[in-house]
């Protein structure tokens, strides 16, 4: 839950530019998560569990 300022949430006090920056940051964060997941399973066959890496 977001914090409140008076009777409004903090998000309602943000400017348009700040909201756009947050939106772009969230998209970039998701893209990083997707890229790491794809890299992790890139060479795996469907239905196969990932093999333990040899250390």
Coordinates of N, CA and C in Angstrom, one line a residue:
X1 N 0.8 -1.2 0.0 CA 0.0 0.0 0.0 C 0.9 1.2 0.0
X2 N 0.6 2.2 -0.8 CA 1.4 3.4 -0.9 C 1.0 4.3 0.3
X3 N 2.0 5.1 0.7 CA 1.8 6.0 1.8 C 0.9 7.2 1.4
X4 N 0.3 7.8 2.4 CA -0.6 8.9 2.1 C -0.1 10.3 2.5
X5 N -0.4 11.3 1.7 CA -0.2 12.7 2.1 C -1.6 13.3 2.2
X6 N -1.9 13.6 3.4 CA -3.3 14.1 3.7 C -4.3 13.0 3.3
X7 N -5.2 13.3 2.3 CA -6.2 12.3 1.9 C -5.8 11.7 0.6
X8 N -4.6 12.0 0.0 CA -4.2 11.5 -1.3 C -3.0 10.5 -1.1
X9 N -2.9 9.6 -2.0 CA -1.7 8.7 -2.1 C -0.6 9.5 -2.7
X10 N 0.6 9.1 -2.4 CA 1.8 9.7 -3.0 C 1.8 9.7 -4.5
X11 N 1.3 8.6 -5.1 CA 1.3 8.4 -6.5 C 0.5 9.5 -7.2
X12 N -0.5 10.0 -6.5 CA -1.3 11.1 -7.1 C -0.6 12.4 -7.1
X13 N 0.5 12.6 -6.4 CA 1.2 13.8 -6.4 C 2.4 13.8 -7.4
X14 N 2.6 12.7 -8.0 CA 3.7 12.6 -8.9 C 3.4 13.3 -10.2
X15 N 4.4 13.9 -10.8 CA 4.2 14.6 -12.1 C 4.2 13.6 -13.2
X16 N 3.8 14.1 -14.4 CA 3.7 13.3 -15.6 C 5.1 12.7 -16.0
X17 N 6.1 13.6 -16.0 CA 7.4 13.1 -16.3 C 7.9 12.0 -15.4
X18 N 7.7 12.2 -14.1 CA 8.1 11.2 -13.1 C 7.4 9.9 -13.3
X19 N 6.1 9.9 -13.6 CA 5.4 8.7 -13.9 C 5.9 8.0 -15.1
X20 N 6.2 8.8 -16.2 CA 6.8 8.2 -17.4 C 8.2 7.5 -17.1
X21 N 9.0 8.1 -16.3 CA 10.3 7.6 -15.9 C 10.1 6.3 -15.1
X22 N 9.2 6.3 -14.2 CA 8.9 5.0 -13.4 C 8.5 3.9 -14.3
X23 N 7.6 4.3 -15.3 CA 7.0 3.3 -16.2 C 8.2 2.7 -17.1
X24 N 9.1 3.6 -17.6 CA 10.2 3.1 -18.4 C 11.1 2.2 -17.5
X25 N 11.4 2.6 -16.3 CA 12.2 1.8 -15.4 C 11.6 0.4 -15.1
X26 N 10.3 0.3 -14.9 CA 9.6 -0.9 -14.7 C 9.8 -1.8 -16.0
X27 N 9.6 -1.2 -17.2 CA 9.7 -2.0 -18.4 C 11.2 -2.5 -18.5
X28 N 12.2 -1.7 -18.2 CA 13.6 -2.1 -18.3 C 13.8 -3.2 -17.3
X29 N 13.3 -3.1 -16.1 CA 13.5 -4.1 -15.1 C 12.9 -5.5 -15.5
X30 N 11.7 -5.4 -16.1 CA 11.1 -6.7 -16.6 C 12.0 -7.3 -17.7
X31 N 12.5 -6.4 -18.6 CA 13.3 -6.9 -19.7 C 14.5 -7.6 -19.2
X32 N 15.1 -7.1 -18.2 CA 16.3 -7.7 -17.6 C 15.9 -9.1 -17.0
X33 N 14.8 -9.2 -16.3 CA 14.4 -10.5 -15.8 C 14.1 -11.5 -16.9
X34 N 13.5 -11.1 -17.9 CA 13.2 -12.0 -19.0 C 14.5 -12.4 -19.7
X35 N 15.4 -11.5 -19.9 CA 16.7 -11.8 -20.5 C 17.5 -12.9 -19.7
X36 N 17.5 -12.7 -18.4 CA 18.2 -13.6 -17.5 C 17.6 -15.0 -17.6
X37 N 16.2 -15.0 -17.6 CA 15.5 -16.3 -17.6 C 15.8 -17.0 -19.0
X38 N 15.8 -16.3 -20.1 CA 16.1 -16.9 -21.4 C 17.5 -17.4 -21.4
X39 N 18.4 -16.6 -20.9 CA 19.8 -17.1 -20.9 C 20.0 -18.4 -20.1
X40 N 19.2 -18.5 -19.0 CA 19.4 -19.6 -18.1 C 18.9 -20.9 -18.8
X41 N 17.8 -20.8 -19.6 CA 17.3 -22.0 -20.2 C 17.5 -22.0 -21.7
X42 N 18.4 -21.2 -22.3 CA 18.6 -21.1 -23.7 C 18.9 -22.4 -24.4
X43 N 19.7 -23.2 -23.9 CA 20.1 -24.5 -24.6 C 19.4 -25.7 -24.1
X44 N 18.3 -25.5 -23.3 CA 17.6 -26.7 -22.7 C 16.5 -27.2 -23.7
X45 N 16.3 -28.5 -23.7 CA 15.2 -29.1 -24.4 C 13.9 -28.9 -23.7
X46 N 12.8 -28.8 -24.4 CA 11.5 -28.7 -23.7 C 11.2 -29.9 -22.9
X47 N 10.7 -29.6 -21.7 CA 10.3 -30.7 -20.8 C 11.4 -31.2 -19.9
X48 N 12.7 -30.8 -20.2 CA 13.8 -31.2 -19.4 C 14.2 -30.3 -18.3
X49 N 14.6 -30.8 -17.2 CA 15.0 -29.9 -16.1 C 16.4 -29.4 -16.4
X50 N 16.8 -28.2 -15.9 CA 18.1 -27.8 -16.2 C 19.1 -28.7 -15.5
X51 N 20.3 -28.9 -16.1 CA 21.3 -29.7 -15.5 C 22.1 -28.9 -14.5
X52 N 22.6 -29.6 -13.5 CA 23.4 -28.9 -12.5 C 24.7 -28.6 -13.1
X53 N 25.2 -27.4 -12.9 CA 26.5 -27.0 -13.5 C 27.6 -27.6 -12.7
X54 N 28.6 -28.1 -13.4 CA 29.7 -28.8 -12.8 C 30.6 -27.7 -12.2
X55 N 31.0 -27.9 -10.9 CA 31.8 -26.9 -10.2 C 33.2 -27.4 -10.0

